[in-house]
mmCIF file of C-alpha atoms in Angstrom:
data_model
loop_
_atom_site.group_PDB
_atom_site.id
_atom_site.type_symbol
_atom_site.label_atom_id
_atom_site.label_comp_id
_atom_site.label_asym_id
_atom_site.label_seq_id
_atom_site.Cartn_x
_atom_site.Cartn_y
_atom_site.Cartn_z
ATOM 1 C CA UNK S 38 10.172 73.173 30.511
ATOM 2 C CA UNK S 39 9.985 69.288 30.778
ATOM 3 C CA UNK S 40 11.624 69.285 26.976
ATOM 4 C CA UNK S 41 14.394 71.880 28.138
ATOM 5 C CA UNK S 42 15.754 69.828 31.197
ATOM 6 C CA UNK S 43 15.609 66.628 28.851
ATOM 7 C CA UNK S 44 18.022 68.702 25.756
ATOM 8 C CA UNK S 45 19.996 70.216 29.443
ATOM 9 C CA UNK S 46 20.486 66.093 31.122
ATOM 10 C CA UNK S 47 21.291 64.551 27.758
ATOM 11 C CA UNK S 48 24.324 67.333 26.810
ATOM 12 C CA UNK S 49 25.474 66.655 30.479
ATOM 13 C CA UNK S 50 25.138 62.783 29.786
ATOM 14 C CA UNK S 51 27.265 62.903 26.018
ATOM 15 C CA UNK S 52 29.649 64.855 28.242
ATOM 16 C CA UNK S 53 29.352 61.882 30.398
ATOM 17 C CA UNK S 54 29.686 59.210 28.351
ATOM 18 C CA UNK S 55 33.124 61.096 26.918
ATOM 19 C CA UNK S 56 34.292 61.162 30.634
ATOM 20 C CA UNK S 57 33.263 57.346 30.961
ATOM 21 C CA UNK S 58 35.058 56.238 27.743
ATOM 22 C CA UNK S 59 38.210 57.857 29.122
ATOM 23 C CA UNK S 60 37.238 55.942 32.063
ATOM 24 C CA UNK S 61 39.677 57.695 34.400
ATOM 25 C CA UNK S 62 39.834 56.338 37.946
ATOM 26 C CA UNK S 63 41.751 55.908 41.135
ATOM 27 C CA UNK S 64 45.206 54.687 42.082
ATOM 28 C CA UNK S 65 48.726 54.012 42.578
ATOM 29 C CA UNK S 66 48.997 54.855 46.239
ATOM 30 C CA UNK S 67 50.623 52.215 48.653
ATOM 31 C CA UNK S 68 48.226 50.739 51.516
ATOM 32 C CA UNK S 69 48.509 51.815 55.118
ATOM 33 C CA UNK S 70 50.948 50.322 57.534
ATOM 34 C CA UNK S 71 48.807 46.932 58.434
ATOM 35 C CA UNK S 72 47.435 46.322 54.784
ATOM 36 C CA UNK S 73 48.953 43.650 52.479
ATOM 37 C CA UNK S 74 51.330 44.813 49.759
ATOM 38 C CA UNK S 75 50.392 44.552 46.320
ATOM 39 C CA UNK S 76 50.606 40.922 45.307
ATOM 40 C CA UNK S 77 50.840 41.196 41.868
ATOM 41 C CA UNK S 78 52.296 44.471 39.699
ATOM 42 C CA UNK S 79 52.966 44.876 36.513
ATOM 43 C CA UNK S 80 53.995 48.100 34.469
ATOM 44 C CA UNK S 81 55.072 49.202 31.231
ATOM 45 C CA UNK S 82 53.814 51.098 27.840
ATOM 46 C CA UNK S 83 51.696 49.447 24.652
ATOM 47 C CA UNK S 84 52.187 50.373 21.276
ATOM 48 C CA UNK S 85 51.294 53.607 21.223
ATOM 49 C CA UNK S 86 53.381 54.767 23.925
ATOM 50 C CA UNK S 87 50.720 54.874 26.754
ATOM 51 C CA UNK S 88 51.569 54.190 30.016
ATOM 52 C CA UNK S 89 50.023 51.189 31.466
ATOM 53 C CA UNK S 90 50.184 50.013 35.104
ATOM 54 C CA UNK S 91 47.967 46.385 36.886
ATOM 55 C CA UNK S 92 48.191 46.324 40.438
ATOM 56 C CA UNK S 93 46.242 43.728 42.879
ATOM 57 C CA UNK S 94 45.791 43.759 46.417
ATOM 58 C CA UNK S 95 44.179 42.008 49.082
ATOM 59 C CA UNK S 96 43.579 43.665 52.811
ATOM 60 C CA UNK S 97 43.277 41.097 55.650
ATOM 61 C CA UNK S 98 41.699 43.606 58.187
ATOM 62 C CA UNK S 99 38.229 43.488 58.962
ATOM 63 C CA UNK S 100 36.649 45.326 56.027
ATOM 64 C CA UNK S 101 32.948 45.868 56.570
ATOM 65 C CA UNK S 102 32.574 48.467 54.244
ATOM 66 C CA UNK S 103 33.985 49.545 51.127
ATOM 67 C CA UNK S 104 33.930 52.925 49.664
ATOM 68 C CA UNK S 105 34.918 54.515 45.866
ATOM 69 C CA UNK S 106 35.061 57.968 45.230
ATOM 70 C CA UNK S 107 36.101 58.452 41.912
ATOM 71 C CA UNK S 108 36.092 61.383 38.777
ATOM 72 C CA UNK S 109 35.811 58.377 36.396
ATOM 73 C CA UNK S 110 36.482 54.723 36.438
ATOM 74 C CA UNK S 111 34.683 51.536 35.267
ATOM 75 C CA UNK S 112 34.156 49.691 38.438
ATOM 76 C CA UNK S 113 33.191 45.500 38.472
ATOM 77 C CA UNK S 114 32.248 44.323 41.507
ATOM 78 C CA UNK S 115 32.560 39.978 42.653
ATOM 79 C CA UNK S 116 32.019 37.961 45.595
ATOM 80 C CA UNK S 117 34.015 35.478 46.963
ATOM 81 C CA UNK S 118 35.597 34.050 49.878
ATOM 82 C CA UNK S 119 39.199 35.500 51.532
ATOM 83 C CA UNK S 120 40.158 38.752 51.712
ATOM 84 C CA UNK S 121 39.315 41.738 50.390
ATOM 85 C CA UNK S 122 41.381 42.048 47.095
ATOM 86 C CA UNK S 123 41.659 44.909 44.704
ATOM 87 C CA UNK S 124 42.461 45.312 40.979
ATOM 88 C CA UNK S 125 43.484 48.631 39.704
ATOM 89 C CA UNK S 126 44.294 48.873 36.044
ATOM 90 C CA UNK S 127 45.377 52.205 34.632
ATOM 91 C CA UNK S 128 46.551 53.489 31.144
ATOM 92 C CA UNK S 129 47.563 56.843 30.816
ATOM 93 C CA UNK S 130 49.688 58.947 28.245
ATOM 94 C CA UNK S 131 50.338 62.228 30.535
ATOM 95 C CA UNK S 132 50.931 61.956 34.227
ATOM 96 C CA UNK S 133 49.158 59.152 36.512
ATOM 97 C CA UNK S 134 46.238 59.928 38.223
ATOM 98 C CA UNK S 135 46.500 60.721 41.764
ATOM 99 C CA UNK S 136 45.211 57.939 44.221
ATOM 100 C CA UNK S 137 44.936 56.744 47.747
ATOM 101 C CA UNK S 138 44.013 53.569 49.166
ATOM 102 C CA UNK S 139 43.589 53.578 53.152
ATOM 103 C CA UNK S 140 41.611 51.644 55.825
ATOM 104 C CA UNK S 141 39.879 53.766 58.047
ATOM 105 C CA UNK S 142 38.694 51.098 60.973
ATOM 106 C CA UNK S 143 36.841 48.829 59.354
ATOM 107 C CA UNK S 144 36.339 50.977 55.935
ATOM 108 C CA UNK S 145 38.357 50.769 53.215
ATOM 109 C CA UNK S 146 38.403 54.074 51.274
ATOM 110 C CA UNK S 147 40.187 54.320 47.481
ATOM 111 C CA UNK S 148 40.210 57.407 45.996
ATOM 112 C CA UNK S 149 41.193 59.226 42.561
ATOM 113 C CA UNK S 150 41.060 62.769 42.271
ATOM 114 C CA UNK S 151 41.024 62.554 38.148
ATOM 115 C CA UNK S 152 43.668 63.308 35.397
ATOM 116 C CA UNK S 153 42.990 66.706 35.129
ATOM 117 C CA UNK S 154 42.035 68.433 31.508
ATOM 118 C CA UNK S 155 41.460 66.208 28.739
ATOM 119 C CA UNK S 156 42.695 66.535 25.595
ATOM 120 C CA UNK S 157 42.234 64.472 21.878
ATOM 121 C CA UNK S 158 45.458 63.043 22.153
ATOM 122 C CA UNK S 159 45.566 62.061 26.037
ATOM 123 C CA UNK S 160 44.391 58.850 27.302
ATOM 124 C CA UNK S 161 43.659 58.397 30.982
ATOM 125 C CA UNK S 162 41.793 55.399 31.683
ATOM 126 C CA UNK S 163 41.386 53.489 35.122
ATOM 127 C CA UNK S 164 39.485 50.081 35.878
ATOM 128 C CA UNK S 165 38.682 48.705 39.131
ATOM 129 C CA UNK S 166 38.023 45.151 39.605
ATOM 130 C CA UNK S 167 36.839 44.262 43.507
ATOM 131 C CA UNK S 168 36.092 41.065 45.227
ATOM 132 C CA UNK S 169 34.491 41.303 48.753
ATOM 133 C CA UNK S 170 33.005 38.734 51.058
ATOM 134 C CA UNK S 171 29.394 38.893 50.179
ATOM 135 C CA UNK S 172 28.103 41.010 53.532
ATOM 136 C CA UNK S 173 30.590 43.762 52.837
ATOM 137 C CA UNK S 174 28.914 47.178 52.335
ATOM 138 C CA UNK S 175 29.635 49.415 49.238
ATOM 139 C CA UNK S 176 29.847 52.831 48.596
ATOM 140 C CA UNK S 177 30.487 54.049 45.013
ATOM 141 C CA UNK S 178 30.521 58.080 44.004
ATOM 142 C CA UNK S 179 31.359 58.293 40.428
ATOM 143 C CA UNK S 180 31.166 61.224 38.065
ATOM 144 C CA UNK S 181 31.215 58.760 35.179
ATOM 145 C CA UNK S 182 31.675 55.411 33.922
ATOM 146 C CA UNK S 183 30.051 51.954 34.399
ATOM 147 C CA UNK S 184 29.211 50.275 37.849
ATOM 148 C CA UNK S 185 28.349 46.324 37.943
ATOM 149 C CA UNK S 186 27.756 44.342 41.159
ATOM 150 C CA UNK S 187 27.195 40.342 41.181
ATOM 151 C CA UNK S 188 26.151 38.544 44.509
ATOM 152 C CA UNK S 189 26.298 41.294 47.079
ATOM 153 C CA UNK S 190 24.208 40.986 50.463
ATOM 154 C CA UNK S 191 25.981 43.947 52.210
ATOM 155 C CA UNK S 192 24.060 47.565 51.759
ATOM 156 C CA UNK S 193 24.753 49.012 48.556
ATOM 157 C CA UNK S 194 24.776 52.880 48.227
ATOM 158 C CA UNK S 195 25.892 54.198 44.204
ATOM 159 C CA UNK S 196 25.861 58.223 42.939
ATOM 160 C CA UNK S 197 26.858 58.421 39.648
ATOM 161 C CA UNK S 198 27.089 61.459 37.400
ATOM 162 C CA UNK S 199 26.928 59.295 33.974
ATOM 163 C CA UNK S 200 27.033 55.959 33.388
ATOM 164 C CA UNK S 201 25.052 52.248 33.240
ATOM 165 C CA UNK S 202 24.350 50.985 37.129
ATOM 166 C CA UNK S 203 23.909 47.390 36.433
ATOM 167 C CA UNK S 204 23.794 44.975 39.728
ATOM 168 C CA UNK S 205 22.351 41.457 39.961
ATOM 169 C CA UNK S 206 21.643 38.456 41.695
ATOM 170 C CA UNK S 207 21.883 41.006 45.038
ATOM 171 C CA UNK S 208 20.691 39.866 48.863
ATOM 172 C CA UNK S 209 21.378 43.389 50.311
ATOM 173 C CA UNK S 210 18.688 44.679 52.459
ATOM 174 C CA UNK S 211 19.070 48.139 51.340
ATOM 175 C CA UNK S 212 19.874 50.050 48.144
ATOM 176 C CA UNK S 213 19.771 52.963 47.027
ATOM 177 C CA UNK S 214 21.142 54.197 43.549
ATOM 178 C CA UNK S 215 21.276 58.025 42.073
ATOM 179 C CA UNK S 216 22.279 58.096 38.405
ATOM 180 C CA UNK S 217 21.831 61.420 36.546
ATOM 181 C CA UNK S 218 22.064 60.305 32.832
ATOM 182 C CA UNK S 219 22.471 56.469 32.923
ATOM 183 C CA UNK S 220 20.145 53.251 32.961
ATOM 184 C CA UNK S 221 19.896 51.378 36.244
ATOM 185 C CA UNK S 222 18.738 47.695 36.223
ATOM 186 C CA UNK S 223 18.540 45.738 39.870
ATOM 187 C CA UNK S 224 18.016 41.870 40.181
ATOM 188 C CA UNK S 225 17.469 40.454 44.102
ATOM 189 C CA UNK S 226 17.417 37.252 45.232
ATOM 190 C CA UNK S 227 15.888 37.704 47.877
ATOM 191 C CA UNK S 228 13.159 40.603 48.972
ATOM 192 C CA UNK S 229 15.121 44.287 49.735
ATOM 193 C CA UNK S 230 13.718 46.012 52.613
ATOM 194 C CA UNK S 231 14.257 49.068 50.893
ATOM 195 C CA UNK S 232 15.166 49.646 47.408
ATOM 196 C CA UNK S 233 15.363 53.529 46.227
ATOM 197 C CA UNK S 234 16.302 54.521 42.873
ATOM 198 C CA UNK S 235 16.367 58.131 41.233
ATOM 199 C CA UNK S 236 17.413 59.156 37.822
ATOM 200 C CA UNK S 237 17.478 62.406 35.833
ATOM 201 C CA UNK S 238 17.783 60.712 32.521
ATOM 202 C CA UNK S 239 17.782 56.827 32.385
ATOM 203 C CA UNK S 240 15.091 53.887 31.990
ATOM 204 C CA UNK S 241 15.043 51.744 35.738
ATOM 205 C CA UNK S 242 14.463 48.112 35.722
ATOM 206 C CA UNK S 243 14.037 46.820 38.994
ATOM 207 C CA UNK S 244 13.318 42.250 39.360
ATOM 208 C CA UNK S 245 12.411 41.071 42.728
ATOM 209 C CA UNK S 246 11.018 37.771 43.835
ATOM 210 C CA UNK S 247 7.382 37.075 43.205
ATOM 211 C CA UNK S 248 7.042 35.263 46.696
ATOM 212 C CA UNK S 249 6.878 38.457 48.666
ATOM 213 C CA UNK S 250 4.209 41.343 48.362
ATOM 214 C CA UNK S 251 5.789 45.166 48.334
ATOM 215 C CA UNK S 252 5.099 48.781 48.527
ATOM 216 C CA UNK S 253 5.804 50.392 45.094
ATOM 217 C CA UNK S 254 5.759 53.732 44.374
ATOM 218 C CA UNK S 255 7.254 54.406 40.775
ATOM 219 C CA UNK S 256 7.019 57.252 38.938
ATOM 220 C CA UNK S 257 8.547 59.122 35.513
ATOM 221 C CA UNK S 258 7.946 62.503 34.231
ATOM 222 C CA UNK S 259 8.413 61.839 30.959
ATOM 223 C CA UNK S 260 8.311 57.740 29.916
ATOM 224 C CA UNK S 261 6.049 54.785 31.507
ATOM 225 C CA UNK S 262 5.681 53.260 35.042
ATOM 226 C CA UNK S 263 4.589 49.254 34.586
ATOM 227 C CA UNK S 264 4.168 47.586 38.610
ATOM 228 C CA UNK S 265 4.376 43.564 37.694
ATOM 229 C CA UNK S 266 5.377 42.703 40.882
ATOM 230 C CA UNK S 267 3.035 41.993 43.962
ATOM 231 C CA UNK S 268 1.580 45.995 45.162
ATOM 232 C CA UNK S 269 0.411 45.885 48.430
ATOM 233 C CA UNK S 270 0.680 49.336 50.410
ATOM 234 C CA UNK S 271 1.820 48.804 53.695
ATOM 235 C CA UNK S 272 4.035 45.897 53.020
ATOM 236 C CA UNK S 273 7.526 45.795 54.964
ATOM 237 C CA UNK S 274 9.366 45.843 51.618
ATOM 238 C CA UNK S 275 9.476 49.249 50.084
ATOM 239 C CA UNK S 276 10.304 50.210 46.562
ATOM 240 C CA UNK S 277 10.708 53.763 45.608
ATOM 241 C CA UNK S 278 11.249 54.384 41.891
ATOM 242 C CA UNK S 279 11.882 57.950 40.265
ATOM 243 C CA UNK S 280 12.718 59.129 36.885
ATOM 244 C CA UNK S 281 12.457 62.761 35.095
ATOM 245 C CA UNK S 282 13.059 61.217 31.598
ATOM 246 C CA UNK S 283 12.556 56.978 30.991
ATOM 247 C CA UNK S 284 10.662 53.826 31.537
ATOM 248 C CA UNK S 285 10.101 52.735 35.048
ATOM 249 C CA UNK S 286 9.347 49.240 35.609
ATOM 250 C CA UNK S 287 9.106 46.856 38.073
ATOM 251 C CA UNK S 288 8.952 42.636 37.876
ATOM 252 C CA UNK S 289 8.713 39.703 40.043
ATOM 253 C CA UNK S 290 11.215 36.502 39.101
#
């Protein structure tokens, strides 16, 4: 049975990784009445004929937390001071994909709802490239593609379908990551008080500092669970680890 839900995750993660390499994602859109305009566009077709469109822009409201919801999209994610600013890079040889960006109080919300069917000769491919002020939360729902995060302190929520979760050098306080066929590595700076990670098909790597002690529970169905770090019960820093298929570790830096 263990076998059968393996041969089952890994078709739904080469499905996946097709999605992902036609990383579709969201945009176009205009921002709501009160956002900045886009400070930088550019459009126009390559070679082949694709359609190509690179759009940037920054939002001077109070963003506290950002949130992605996308089909498909390889999403990078910065820190840095200023604004909220947002890349959106799309490619495309049929029609764009449909996108939003809006704030919503203090949440900023983009949005693609996908290219529809794919077919050999189509190309649909959508990259987001983020910088937030390090406290901002962020919210990413993905049904494929590649998520990375650098420096972020604000709560970090990610559900992906299929694709790599990779996020380092990370201060946030809480984290929790669902990835059904992909690898997740985590690197902290400083101690999470709750780190949660689940995956159906995909080794976890999870680095902490060694100057804290933490309650680890890891587990795998079908792989290895190695606890380097310092184990102690009924520490205040909890790590949850779970994986049906792949190698669960955790290490102290």
């Amino acid at each position: 049975m263990v076998m059968r839900r393996i041969v089952i995750v890994l078709a739904v993660m080469a499905l996946g990784g097709v999605l992902a390499g036609c990383w579709e994602a969201r945009q176009a859109g205009h921002p709501r009445s009160g956002t900045s305009p886009a400070i930088n566009t550019n459009g126009g077709g390559d070679a082949d004929g694709d359609r190509q469109t690179d759009e940037t822009h920054e939002y001077g409201e109070r963003i506290l937390t950002v949130a992605l919801r996308t089909q498909a999209a390889s999403i990078d994610v910065d820190v840095g001071d200023g604004p909220v600013r947002v890349r959106e890079r799309i490619r495309h040889s049929g029609d764009p994909p449909p996108t939003s960006r809006t704030v919503d109080g203090t949440t900023l919300r983009l949005e693609n709802h996908g290219c529809g069917a794919a077919t050999d000769d189509r190309v649909c491919e959508v990259a987001y490239q983020l910088r937030l002020p390090r406290d901002t939360a962020l919210e990413v729902d993905s049904g494929a593609g590649s998520v990375t995060v650098r420096g972020l302190h604000g709560d970090l929520r990610v559900n992906t379908g299929a694709g790599r979760v990779h996020a380092v050098d990370l201060g946030s306080r809480n984290v929790s990551v669902t990835a059904h066929a992909g690898a997740v590595k985590l690197g902290f700076d400083r101690p999470p008080t709750l780190a949660e990670v689940r995956t159906e098909v995909g080794a976890i790597d999870v680095r902490v500092p060694g100057n804290t002690s933490y309650a680890v529970d890891a587990r795998t169905r079908v792989g290895t669970a190695r606890v380097a770090a310092s184990h102690s019960p009924g520490a205040d820093n909890r790590i949850v680890l779970r994986s049906n298929a792949g190698t669960v570790s955790v290490d102290s830096t």
